[in-house]
Amino acid sequence: MDVDSNRLSAALQHLYAAPLDAANRSLLPHRMASAFSASSCLMHTRDTSLANISIVGRTANLDQVVPAYIEERYSDDAWSEIAARRRLNVACLGEDIVPETDLVAMDGYNDLCRRSKIHHIVGAVFEVGLQAKGLIGIHREASGAPFVESDRAMMQLLLPHMAQAIRLMRVADANARTSRLGLDTLAALCVGVFVVSADNRVRMMNAAAERAAKVGSPVRVSN
């Protein structure tokens, strides 16, 4: 399939590093674009109706247009709509879905894509879970080289790993919310709570415990 194995390997590494920490996640769209010798990438999820968009990551050139895309223009995104209906879980080149002559006549293209130097696309709409679809688009500007079959082939190889990486991110986000909820609950208690390690060193205390420690109230460890 003429896929560059080094680029494929690097892209896989970045996908699975993204759920592990915020820094790797923020760099993921830049790294995915680079894997395709491009400079623009948008990754997001939608519910099964293709509304309710959640951005996974985007490159800096999209910062100004993504809010408008989320608010209203996603409904003009013929590429995503057609790909979701006809080619779910199949990597596509832009012209597979929307011919160039049709693309340049669309309001969404002229209002958003041209401003962000988006013209050539390789991407896909893929299943993440029962209630969500993932979408990725790698872009080049009009003066750039069109994407070719080897780009399509590499995208296809990456799709199951993108789905898995997004599922892992969603699990990590859910765990983080649960952890924050637990910490907030401890902070709100009027009784002092100390979290200690096995050797009785204090690892964390809530506000009530901190107040007690600061005023010198006696604290005793029993058993």
Coordinates of N, CA and C in Angstrom, one line a residue:
M1 N 0.8 -1.2 0.0 CA 0.0 0.0 0.0 C 0.8 1.3 0.0
D2 N 2.2 1.1 0.0 CA 3.1 2.2 -0.1 C 2.9 3.2 1.1
V3 N 2.6 2.6 2.3 CA 2.5 3.4 3.5 C 3.9 3.5 4.2
D4 N 4.3 4.7 4.6 CA 5.5 4.9 5.2 C 5.4 4.3 6.6
S5 N 6.1 3.2 6.9 CA 6.0 2.5 8.2 C 6.5 3.3 9.3
N6 N 7.5 4.2 9.1 CA 8.0 5.1 10.2 C 6.9 6.1 10.6
R7 N 6.2 6.7 9.6 CA 5.2 7.6 10.0 C 4.0 6.9 10.6
L8 N 3.7 5.8 10.1 CA 2.6 5.0 10.7 C 2.9 4.7 12.2
S9 N 4.1 4.2 12.4 CA 4.5 3.8 13.8 C 4.5 5.0 14.7
A10 N 4.9 6.2 14.2 CA 4.9 7.4 15.1 C 3.5 7.8 15.4
A11 N 2.6 7.7 14.4 CA 1.2 8.1 14.6 C 0.6 7.2 15.6
L12 N 0.8 5.9 15.6 CA 0.3 5.0 16.6 C 0.8 5.4 18.0
Q13 N 2.1 5.7 18.1 CA 2.6 6.0 19.4 C 1.9 7.3 19.9
H14 N 1.7 8.3 19.1 CA 1.1 9.5 19.5 C -0.4 9.3 19.9
L15 N -1.1 8.4 19.2 CA -2.5 8.1 19.5 C -2.6 7.5 20.9
Y16 N -1.7 6.6 21.3 CA -1.8 5.9 22.5 C -1.2 6.7 23.7
A17 N -0.3 7.7 23.4 CA 0.2 8.6 24.4 C -0.8 9.6 24.8
A18 N -1.7 10.0 23.9 CA -2.7 11.0 24.2 C -3.5 10.8 25.4
P19 N -4.0 9.6 25.7 CA -4.9 9.5 26.9 C -4.1 9.6 28.2
L20 N -2.8 9.5 28.1 CA -2.0 9.4 29.4 C -1.8 10.7 30.1
D21 N -1.7 11.8 29.3 CA -1.6 13.1 30.0 C -2.0 14.3 29.1
A22 N -2.3 15.4 29.7 CA -2.8 16.5 28.9 C -1.9 17.1 27.9
A23 N -0.6 17.0 28.1 CA 0.4 17.6 27.2 C 0.4 16.8 25.9
N24 N 0.4 15.4 26.0 CA 0.3 14.6 24.8 C -1.0 14.8 24.1
R25 N -2.1 15.0 24.8 CA -3.4 15.1 24.1 C -3.4 16.5 23.4
S26 N -2.9 17.5 23.9 CA -2.9 18.8 23.2 C -2.1 18.8 22.0
L27 N -1.0 18.0 22.0 CA -0.1 17.9 20.8 C -0.6 16.9 19.7
L28 N -1.6 16.1 20.1 CA -2.1 15.0 19.2 C -2.5 15.6 17.8
P29 N -3.3 16.6 17.6 CA -3.7 17.0 16.3 C -2.5 17.5 15.5
H30 N -1.6 18.2 16.1 CA -0.4 18.6 15.4 C 0.5 17.4 14.9
R31 N 0.6 16.4 15.8 CA 1.3 15.2 15.4 C 0.6 14.4 14.3
M32 N -0.7 14.3 14.4 CA -1.4 13.6 13.3 C -1.3 14.3 12.0
A33 N -1.4 15.6 12.0 CA -1.2 16.4 10.8 C 0.2 16.2 10.2
S34 N 1.2 16.2 11.1 CA 2.6 16.0 10.7 C 2.8 14.6 10.0
A35 N 2.1 13.6 10.6 CA 2.2 12.3 10.0 C 1.8 12.2 8.6
F36 N 0.9 13.1 8.2 CA 0.5 13.2 6.8 C 1.1 14.3 6.0
S37 N 2.2 14.9 6.5 CA 2.9 16.0 5.9 C 1.9 17.2 5.6
A38 N 1.1 17.4 6.6 CA 0.1 18.5 6.6 C 0.3 19.4 7.8
S39 N -0.5 20.5 7.8 CA -0.3 21.4 9.0 C -1.7 21.6 9.7
S40 N -2.7 21.0 9.2 CA -4.1 21.2 9.8 C -4.8 19.9 10.1
C41 N -5.4 19.9 11.3 CA -6.1 18.7 11.7 C -7.3 19.1 12.7
L42 N -8.4 18.5 12.5 CA -9.5 18.6 13.4 C -10.0 17.2 13.8
M43 N -10.1 16.9 15.1 CA -10.6 15.7 15.6 C -11.7 16.0 16.6
H44 N -12.9 15.4 16.4 CA -14.0 15.6 17.3 C -14.9 14.4 17.3
T45 N -15.8 14.4 18.3 CA -16.8 13.4 18.3 C -18.2 14.0 18.3
R46 N -19.1 13.2 17.8 CA -20.5 13.6 17.8 C -21.4 12.5 18.3
D47 N -22.6 12.8 18.8 CA -23.5 11.7 19.1 C -24.1 11.1 17.9
T48 N -24.9 10.2 18.0 CA -25.4 9.4 16.8 C -26.2 10.3 15.9
S49 N -26.7 11.4 16.3 CA -27.5 12.3 15.4 C -26.5 13.3 14.7
L50 N -25.2 13.2 15.0 CA -24.2 14.0 14.4 C -24.2 15.4 15.0
A51 N -25.1 15.7 16.0 CA -25.0 17.0 16.6 C -24.2 16.8 17.9
N52 N -24.3 17.8 18.8 CA -23.6 17.7 20.1 C -22.1 17.4 20.0
I53 N -21.4 18.3 19.4 CA -20.0 18.2 19.1 C -19.1 18.3 20.3
S54 N -18.1 17.5 20.4 CA -17.1 17.6 21.4 C -15.7 17.5 20.7
I55 N -14.9 18.6 20.9 CA -13.7 18.7 20.2 C -12.6 17.8 21.0
V56 N -12.0 16.9 20.2 CA -10.9 16.2 20.8 C -9.6 16.9 20.7
G57 N -9.4 17.6 19.6 CA -8.2 18.4 19.4 C -8.2 19.1 18.0
R58 N -7.5 20.2 17.9 CA -7.4 21.0 16.7 C -6.1 21.7 16.6
T59 N -5.6 21.9 15.4 CA -4.4 22.7 15.2 C -4.8 24.2 15.3
A60 N -3.8 25.0 15.5 CA -4.0 26.4 15.8 C -4.7 27.2 14.7
N61 N -4.6 26.8 13.4 CA -5.2 27.5 12.3 C -6.8 27.4 12.4
L62 N -7.3 26.5 13.3 CA -8.7 26.4 13.4 C -9.3 27.0 14.6
D63 N -8.5 27.7 15.4 CA -9.0 28.3 16.6 C -10.1 29.3 16.4
Q64 N -10.0 30.1 15.3 CA -11.0 31.1 15.1 C -12.3 30.6 14.5
V65 N -12.2 29.5 13.8 CA -13.4 29.0 13.1 C -14.2 27.9 13.8
V66 N -13.5 27.2 14.7 CA -14.2 26.0 15.3 C -15.4 26.5 16.1
P67 N -15.3 27.6 16.9 CA -16.6 28.0 17.6 C -17.8 28.2 16.7
A68 N -17.6 28.8 15.5 CA -18.7 29.0 14.6 C -19.1 27.6 14.0
Y69 N -18.2 26.7 13.8 CA -18.5 25.4 13.3 C -19.4 24.7 14.3
I70 N -19.0 24.8 15.6 CA -19.8 24.1 16.6 C -21.2 24.7 16.7
E71 N -21.2 26.0 16.7 CA -22.5 26.7 16.9 C -23.5 26.4 15.8
E72 N -23.1 26.5 14.5 CA -24.0 26.4 13.4 C -23.6 25.8 12.2
R73 N -22.3 25.9 11.8 CA -21.9 25.6 10.5 C -21.7 24.1 10.3
Y74 N -21.6 23.3 11.4 CA -21.5 21.9 11.2 C -22.6 21.3 10.3
S75 N -23.8 21.9 10.3 CA -24.9 21.5 9.5 C -24.6 21.7 8.0
D76 N -23.6 22.5 7.7 CA -23.2 22.7 6.3 C -22.1 21.8 5.9
D77 N -21.7 21.0 6.8 CA -20.5 20.1 6.5 C -20.9 18.9 5.8
A78 N -21.0 19.1 4.5 CA -21.5 18.0 3.6 C -20.6 16.8 3.7
W79 N -19.3 17.1 3.8 CA -18.3 16.0 3.8 C -18.6 15.0 5.0
S80 N -18.7 15.6 6.2 CA -19.0 14.7 7.4 C -20.3 14.0 7.3
E81 N -21.3 14.7 6.8 CA -22.7 14.1 6.8 C -22.7 13.0 5.8
I82 N -22.1 13.2 4.6 CA -22.1 12.1 3.6 C -21.3 10.9 4.0
A83 N -20.1 11.2 4.6 CA -19.2 10.2 5.0 C -19.8 9.3 6.1
A84 N -20.6 10.0 7.0 CA -21.2 9.2 8.1 C -22.3 8.3 7.6
R85 N -23.0 8.7 6.5 CA -24.1 7.9 6.0 C -23.6 6.8 5.1
R86 N -22.6 7.1 4.3 CA -22.3 6.2 3.2 C -21.0 5.4 3.4
R87 N -20.0 6.0 4.2 CA -18.7 5.4 4.3 C -18.2 5.4 5.7
L88 N -19.1 5.0 6.6 CA -18.7 4.9 8.0 C -17.5 3.9 8.2
N89 N -16.5 4.3 8.9 CA -15.4 3.4 9.2 C -14.5 3.2 7.9
V90 N -14.6 4.1 7.0 CA -13.8 4.0 5.7 C -13.1 5.3 5.5
A91 N -11.8 5.2 5.4 CA -11.0 6.4 5.1 C -11.3 6.9 3.7
C92 N -11.4 8.2 3.6 CA -11.8 8.9 2.3 C -10.9 10.1 2.0
L93 N -10.7 10.3 0.8 CA -10.2 11.6 0.3 C -11.3 12.6 0.1
G94 N -11.1 13.8 0.2 CA -12.1 14.8 0.1 C -13.0 14.7 -1.2
E95 N -12.3 14.5 -2.3 CA -13.1 14.5 -3.6 C -13.9 13.2 -3.7
D96 N -13.6 12.1 -2.9 CA -14.4 11.0 -2.9 C -15.9 11.3 -2.5
I97 N -16.0 12.3 -1.6 CA -17.3 12.6 -1.0 C -17.9 13.8 -1.6
V98 N -17.1 14.9 -1.8 CA -17.6 16.1 -2.4 C -16.7 16.5 -3.5
P99 N -17.1 16.5 -4.8 CA -16.2 16.9 -5.9 C -15.8 18.4 -5.6
E100 N -14.6 18.7 -6.1 CA -14.0 20.0 -5.9 C -14.9 21.1 -6.4
T101 N -15.5 20.9 -7.6 CA -16.4 22.0 -8.1 C -17.6 22.3 -7.2
D102 N -18.1 21.2 -6.5 CA -19.2 21.5 -5.6 C -18.7 22.1 -4.3
L103 N -17.5 21.6 -3.9 CA -16.9 22.1 -2.6 C -16.7 23.6 -2.6
V104 N -16.1 24.1 -3.7 CA -15.8 25.6 -3.7 C -17.0 26.5 -3.8
A105 N -18.2 25.9 -4.1 CA -19.4 26.7 -4.2 C -20.2 26.7 -2.9
M106 N -19.8 25.9 -1.9 CA -20.5 25.8 -0.7 C -20.2 27.0 0.3
D107 N -21.3 27.4 1.0 CA -21.1 28.5 1.9 C -20.1 28.2 3.0
G108 N -20.2 26.9 3.5 CA -19.3 26.5 4.6 C -17.9 26.5 4.2
Y109 N -17.6 26.2 3.0 CA -16.2 26.2 2.5 C -15.7 27.6 2.4
N110 N -16.5 28.5 1.9 CA -16.1 29.9 1.7 C -16.0 30.7 3.0
D111 N -16.9 30.4 3.9 CA -17.0 31.1 5.2 C -15.9 30.6 6.2
L112 N -15.7 29.3 6.2 CA -14.8 28.7 7.2 C -13.5 28.1 6.6
C113 N -13.6 27.2 5.6 CA -12.5 26.5 5.2 C -11.4 27.4 4.5
R114 N -11.9 28.2 3.6 CA -10.9 29.1 3.0 C -10.2 30.0 4.0
R115 N -10.8 30.5 5.0 CA -10.2 31.3 6.0 C -9.1 30.5 6.7
S116 N -9.3 29.2 6.9 CA -8.4 28.4 7.6 C -7.4 27.6 6.7
K117 N -7.4 27.9 5.4 CA -6.5 27.3 4.4 C -6.8 25.8 4.4
I118 N -8.1 25.4 4.4 CA -8.5 24.0 4.2 C -9.0 23.8 2.8
H119 N -8.5 22.9 2.1 CA -9.0 22.5 0.8 C -8.9 21.0 0.5
H120 N -7.7 20.5 0.6 CA -7.6 19.0 0.4 C -7.8 18.3 1.7
I121 N -8.4 17.2 1.7 CA -8.8 16.5 2.9 C -8.5 15.0 2.8
V122 N -8.0 14.4 3.9 CA -8.1 12.9 4.0 C -8.6 12.7 5.4
G123 N -9.6 11.9 5.6 CA -10.2 11.7 6.9 C -11.2 10.6 6.9
A124 N -12.0 10.6 7.9 CA -13.0 9.5 8.1 C -14.0 9.9 9.2
V125 N -15.1 9.2 9.1 CA -16.1 9.2 10.2 C -16.1 7.7 10.7
F126 N -15.9 7.5 12.0 CA -15.8 6.2 12.5 C -16.5 6.0 13.8
E127 N -16.9 4.8 14.1 CA -17.6 4.4 15.3 C -16.6 4.5 16.5
V128 N -17.1 5.2 17.6 CA -16.3 5.2 18.8 C -17.0 4.3 19.8
G129 N -18.3 4.3 19.9 CA -19.2 3.5 20.8 C -20.6 3.6 20.3
L130 N -21.5 3.0 21.1 CA -22.9 2.9 20.6 C -23.5 4.3 20.5
Q131 N -23.0 5.3 21.3 CA -23.7 6.6 21.3 C -22.8 7.7 20.6
A132 N -21.7 7.3 20.0 CA -20.8 8.4 19.5 C -20.1 7.9 18.3
K133 N -19.8 8.9 17.4 CA -19.0 8.7 16.3 C -17.8 9.7 16.4
G134 N -16.6 9.2 15.9 CA -15.4 10.0 15.8 C -15.3 10.6 14.4
L135 N -14.7 11.8 14.3 CA -14.4 12.4 13.0 C -13.0 12.9 13.0
I136 N -12.3 12.7 12.0 CA -11.0 13.3 11.8 C -10.8 13.8 10.4
G137 N -10.3 15.0 10.3 CA -9.9 15.5 9.0 C -8.5 16.0 9.0
I138 N -7.7 15.6 8.1 CA -6.3 16.2 7.9 C -6.4 17.0 6.7
H139 N -5.9 18.3 6.7 CA -6.1 19.2 5.7 C -4.8 19.8 5.1
R140 N -4.9 20.1 3.8 CA -3.9 21.0 3.2 C -4.6 22.1 2.5
E141 N -3.9 23.2 2.3 CA -4.5 24.4 1.6 C -4.5 24.1 0.1
A142 N -5.2 25.0 -0.6 CA -5.4 24.8 -2.1 C -4.2 24.7 -2.9
S143 N -3.1 25.4 -2.4 CA -1.9 25.4 -3.2 C -1.0 24.2 -2.8
G144 N -1.4 23.4 -1.8 CA -0.7 22.2 -1.4 C -1.0 21.0 -2.3
A145 N -0.2 20.0 -2.1 CA -0.4 18.7 -2.9 C -1.7 18.0 -2.5
P146 N -2.5 17.5 -3.4 CA -3.6 16.7 -3.0 C -3.1 15.4 -2.3
F147 N -4.0 14.9 -1.4 CA -3.7 13.6 -0.7 C -3.9 12.5 -1.8
V148 N -3.2 11.4 -1.5 CA -3.1 10.3 -2.5 C -3.5 9.0 -1.9
E149 N -3.5 7.9 -2.6 CA -3.9 6.6 -2.2 C -3.2 6.1 -0.9
S150 N -1.9 6.4 -0.9 CA -1.1 6.0 0.3 C -1.6 6.7 1.6
D151 N -2.0 7.9 1.4 CA -2.6 8.7 2.6 C -3.9 8.0 3.0
R152 N -4.7 7.7 2.1 CA -6.0 7.0 2.4 C -5.7 5.7 3.1
A153 N -4.7 4.9 2.6 CA -4.4 3.6 3.2 C -3.9 3.8 4.6
M154 N -3.0 4.8 4.9 CA -2.5 5.0 6.2 C -3.6 5.4 7.2
M155 N -4.5 6.2 6.7 CA -5.7 6.6 7.5 C -6.5 5.4 7.9
Q156 N -6.7 4.5 6.9 CA -7.5 3.3 7.2 C -6.9 2.5 8.2
L157 N -5.6 2.3 8.2 CA -4.9 1.5 9.2 C -5.0 2.2 10.6
L158 N -5.1 3.5 10.6 CA -5.1 4.2 11.9 C -6.5 4.2 12.6
L159 N -7.5 4.0 11.8 CA -8.9 4.2 12.3 C -9.2 3.4 13.5
P160 N -9.0 2.1 13.6 CA -9.3 1.4 14.8 C -8.6 1.9 16.0
H161 N -7.3 2.4 15.8 CA -6.5 2.9 16.9 C -7.0 4.2 17.4
M162 N -7.5 5.0 16.4 CA -8.1 6.3 16.8 C -9.3 6.1 17.7
A163 N -10.2 5.1 17.3 CA -11.4 4.8 18.0 C -11.0 4.4 19.5
Q164 N -10.0 3.5 19.5 CA -9.6 3.1 20.9 C -9.0 4.2 21.7
A165 N -8.2 5.1 21.1 CA -7.6 6.2 21.8 C -8.6 7.1 22.3
I166 N -9.7 7.4 21.5 CA -10.7 8.3 22.0 C -11.5 7.6 23.1
R167 N -11.7 6.3 23.0 CA -12.4 5.6 24.1 C -11.6 5.7 25.4
L168 N -10.3 5.6 25.3 CA -9.4 5.7 26.5 C -9.5 7.1 27.0
M169 N -9.5 8.1 26.2 CA -9.6 9.5 26.6 C -10.9 9.7 27.4
R170 N -12.0 9.2 26.9 CA -13.3 9.3 27.5 C -13.3 8.7 28.9
V171 N -12.6 7.5 29.0 CA -12.5 6.8 30.3 C -11.7 7.7 31.3
A172 N -10.6 8.2 30.8 CA -9.7 9.1 31.6 C -10.4 10.3 32.1
D173 N -11.2 10.9 31.2 CA -12.0 12.1 31.6 C -13.0 11.8 32.6
A174 N -13.7 10.6 32.5 CA -14.7 10.2 33.5 C -14.0 9.9 34.8
N175 N -12.9 9.3 34.8 CA -12.2 9.1 36.1 C -11.7 10.4 36.7
A176 N -11.3 11.3 35.9 CA -10.9 12.6 36.5 C -12.1 13.4 37.1
R177 N -13.2 13.3 36.4 CA -14.4 13.9 37.0 C -14.8 13.3 38.3
T178 N -14.7 11.9 38.4 CA -15.0 11.2 39.6 C -14.0 11.6 40.7
S179 N -12.8 11.7 40.4 CA -11.8 12.1 41.4 C -12.0 13.5 41.9
R180 N -12.3 14.5 41.0 CA -12.6 15.8 41.4 C -13.8 15.9 42.3
L181 N -14.8 15.1 42.0 CA -16.0 15.1 42.8 C -15.7 14.6 44.2
G182 N -14.9 13.6 44.3 CA -14.5 13.1 45.6 C -13.7 14.1 46.4
L183 N -12.8 14.8 45.8 CA -12.0 15.9 46.4 C -12.9 17.0 46.8
D184 N -13.9 17.4 46.0 CA -14.8 18.5 46.3 C -15.6 18.1 47.5
T185 N -16.1 16.8 47.6 CA -16.9 16.3 48.7 C -16.1 16.4 50.0
L186 N -14.8 16.0 50.0 CA -14.0 16.1 51.2 C -13.8 17.5 51.6
A187 N -13.6 18.4 50.6 CA -13.3 19.8 50.9 C -14.5 20.4 51.6
A188 N -15.7 20.0 51.3 CA -16.9 20.6 51.8 C -17.3 20.1 53.2
L189 N -16.7 19.0 53.7 CA -17.0 18.4 55.0 C -16.6 19.4 56.1
C190 N -17.4 19.5 57.2 CA -17.0 20.4 58.3 C -16.1 19.7 59.3
V191 N -16.0 18.3 59.2 CA -15.0 17.6 60.0 C -13.7 17.5 59.3
G192 N -12.6 17.5 60.0 CA -11.3 17.4 59.4 C -11.0 16.0 58.9
V193 N -10.5 16.0 57.7 CA -10.1 14.7 57.0 C -8.6 14.8 56.6
F194 N -7.9 13.8 57.1 CA -6.5 13.7 56.6 C -6.3 12.4 55.8
V195 N -5.7 12.5 54.6 CA -5.4 11.3 53.8 C -3.9 11.0 54.0
V196 N -3.6 9.8 54.5 CA -2.3 9.5 54.9 C -1.8 8.3 54.1
S197 N -0.5 8.2 54.0 CA 0.1 7.0 53.3 C 0.3 5.9 54.4
A198 N 0.8 4.8 53.9 CA 1.0 3.6 54.8 C 1.9 3.9 56.0
D199 N 2.8 4.9 55.9 CA 3.7 5.2 57.0 C 3.2 6.4 57.8
N200 N 1.9 6.7 57.6 CA 1.3 7.8 58.4 C 1.7 9.2 58.0
R201 N 2.3 9.4 56.8 CA 2.7 10.7 56.4 C 1.4 11.3 55.7
V202 N 1.1 12.6 56.0 CA -0.1 13.2 55.5 C 0.2 13.5 54.0
R203 N -0.7 13.0 53.2 CA -0.7 13.2 51.7 C -1.6 14.3 51.3
M204 N -2.7 14.5 52.0 CA -3.7 15.5 51.7 C -4.6 15.8 52.9
M205 N -5.0 17.0 53.0 CA -6.0 17.3 54.1 C -7.1 18.3 53.5
N206 N -8.3 18.2 54.1 CA -9.3 19.1 53.6 C -9.2 20.4 54.4
A207 N -10.0 21.4 54.1 CA -9.9 22.7 54.7 C -10.1 22.7 56.2
A208 N -11.0 21.9 56.7 CA -11.2 21.8 58.1 C -10.0 21.2 58.8
A209 N -9.3 20.2 58.2 CA -8.1 19.6 58.8 C -7.0 20.6 58.8
E210 N -6.9 21.4 57.7 CA -5.8 22.3 57.6 C -6.0 23.4 58.6
R211 N -7.2 23.9 58.9 CA -7.4 24.9 59.9 C -7.0 24.4 61.3
A212 N -7.3 23.1 61.5 CA -7.0 22.5 62.8 C -5.4 22.4 63.0
A213 N -4.8 22.0 61.9 CA -3.3 21.9 61.9 C -2.7 23.3 62.1
K214 N -3.2 24.3 61.5 CA -2.6 25.7 61.6 C -2.7 26.3 63.0
V215 N -3.8 26.0 63.7 CA -4.0 26.6 65.0 C -3.4 25.7 66.1
G216 N -2.8 24.6 65.7 CA -2.0 23.8 66.7 C -2.9 22.8 67.5
S217 N -4.1 22.5 67.0 CA -4.9 21.6 67.7 C -4.2 20.2 67.7
P218 N -4.3 19.5 68.8 CA -3.6 18.2 68.9 C -4.2 17.2 68.0
V219 N -3.3 16.5 67.3 CA -3.7 15.4 66.4 C -2.9 14.2 66.9
R220 N -3.7 13.1 67.1 CA -3.0 11.8 67.5 C -3.4 10.7 66.6
V221 N -2.4 9.9 66.3 CA -2.6 8.7 65.5 C -2.8 7.5 66.4
S222 N -4.0 6.8 66.2 CA -4.3 5.7 67.0 C -4.5 4.4 66.1
N223 N -3.7 3.4 66.5 CA -3.8 2.1 65.7 C -3.5 2.4 64.2

